[in-house]
Short mmCIF file of C-alpha atoms in Angstrom, two decimals:
data_model
loop_
_atom_site.label_atom_id
_atom_site.label_comp_id
_atom_site.label_asym_id
_atom_site.label_seq_id
_atom_site.Cartn_x
_atom_site.Cartn_y
_atom_site.Cartn_z
CA MET A 1 45.91 11.90 65.11
CA ARG A 2 43.07 9.91 63.62
CA LYS A 3 43.67 7.51 60.80
CA ARG A 4 41.29 8.12 57.96
CA SER A 5 41.66 5.38 55.42
CA VAL A 6 38.30 5.29 53.64
CA GLY A 7 37.40 7.80 50.94
CA ILE A 8 34.00 9.01 49.81
CA ASN A 9 33.66 10.33 46.28
CA VAL A 10 30.92 12.82 45.51
CA ARG A 11 30.28 14.51 42.16
CA VAL A 12 29.49 18.23 42.26
CA SER A 13 29.31 21.01 39.71
CA VAL A 14 32.14 23.52 39.30
CA THR A 15 29.93 26.18 40.89
CA GLU A 16 29.10 23.95 43.86
CA LYS A 17 32.77 23.15 44.44
CA ARG A 18 33.67 26.83 44.26
CA LYS A 19 31.01 27.67 46.84
CA MET A 20 32.05 24.83 49.18
CA THR A 21 35.71 25.82 48.89
CA LEU A 22 34.86 29.44 49.71
CA MET A 23 32.77 28.41 52.73
CA ALA A 24 35.59 26.18 54.00
CA LYS A 25 38.10 29.00 53.58
CA ARG A 26 35.86 31.40 55.50
CA CYS A 27 35.85 28.91 58.37
CA GLY A 28 39.61 28.43 58.23
CA LEU A 29 39.20 24.75 57.31
CA SER A 30 40.32 22.53 54.47
CA LEU A 31 37.57 21.51 52.08
CA SER A 32 37.72 17.93 53.39
CA GLU A 33 37.43 19.01 57.04
CA TYR A 34 34.61 21.43 56.22
CA LEU A 35 32.62 18.73 54.39
CA ARG A 36 33.34 16.18 57.13
CA GLN A 37 32.03 18.53 59.82
CA ARG A 38 28.92 19.44 57.82
CA ALA A 39 28.18 15.77 57.08
CA LEU A 40 28.46 14.92 60.77
CA GLY A 41 25.96 17.62 61.73
CA TYR A 42 28.35 20.36 62.83
CA GLU A 43 28.01 23.91 61.57
CA PRO A 44 31.49 25.42 61.42
CA GLY A 45 31.59 29.12 62.24
CA GLY A 46 33.22 31.80 60.18
CA HIS A 47 36.82 32.66 60.88
CA PRO A 48 37.46 36.33 61.65
CA PRO A 49 40.11 38.07 59.54
CA LYS A 50 43.66 38.32 60.90
CA GLU A 51 43.22 42.07 61.39
CA VAL A 52 40.65 41.45 64.11
CA PHE A 53 43.20 39.51 66.13
CA ASP A 54 45.84 42.17 65.42
CA VAL A 55 43.54 44.74 67.07
CA LEU A 56 43.03 42.47 70.08
CA ASP A 57 46.80 42.02 70.38
CA LYS A 58 47.15 45.81 70.33
CA LEU A 59 44.61 46.04 73.16
CA ASP A 60 46.80 43.64 75.16
CA GLU A 61 49.80 45.91 74.56
CA ILE A 62 47.81 48.94 75.71
CA ALA A 63 46.65 47.04 78.81
CA GLU A 64 50.28 46.31 79.74
CA GLY A 65 51.00 50.04 79.80
CA CYS A 66 48.08 50.89 82.07
CA THR A 67 47.69 50.76 85.82
CA PRO A 68 47.18 47.19 87.07
CA ALA A 69 43.43 47.65 87.65
CA THR A 70 42.78 49.31 84.29
CA GLY A 71 45.07 46.85 82.50
CA ALA A 72 43.24 43.91 84.03
CA GLU A 73 39.89 45.36 82.95
CA ILE A 74 41.08 45.91 79.36
CA GLY A 75 42.61 42.42 79.30
CA THR A 76 39.37 40.86 80.50
CA CYS A 77 37.40 42.66 77.77
CA ALA A 78 39.90 41.58 75.09
CA ASP A 79 39.66 37.98 76.31
CA ARG A 80 35.84 38.12 76.15
CA LEU A 81 36.02 39.41 72.59
CA ARG A 82 38.43 36.61 71.62
CA ASP A 83 36.07 34.02 73.11
CA LEU A 84 33.12 35.44 71.19
CA LEU A 85 35.07 35.49 67.94
CA ILE A 86 36.38 31.95 68.14
CA GLY A 87 33.32 30.36 69.68
CA GLY A 88 34.38 30.15 73.30
CA ASN A 89 32.04 30.53 76.27
#
């Protein structure tokens, strides 16, 4: 884990803080991590809702009940969807 020992104080309006907090939450990040990534030139992606991953988990369950070939095909598609949703390749 990195040691962060230096703080940076920035004044913002209540509305600006609300917006930044909302954007961080959408990305699944703390406000500090969101601002750190933005300041360093990264553009954090949005974080899909939990329900999306619940559906993908259900697809995995369905794949387990299928024939090996069909199950493998469904599993591969579910994995591709996961990668797209969380920024994989």
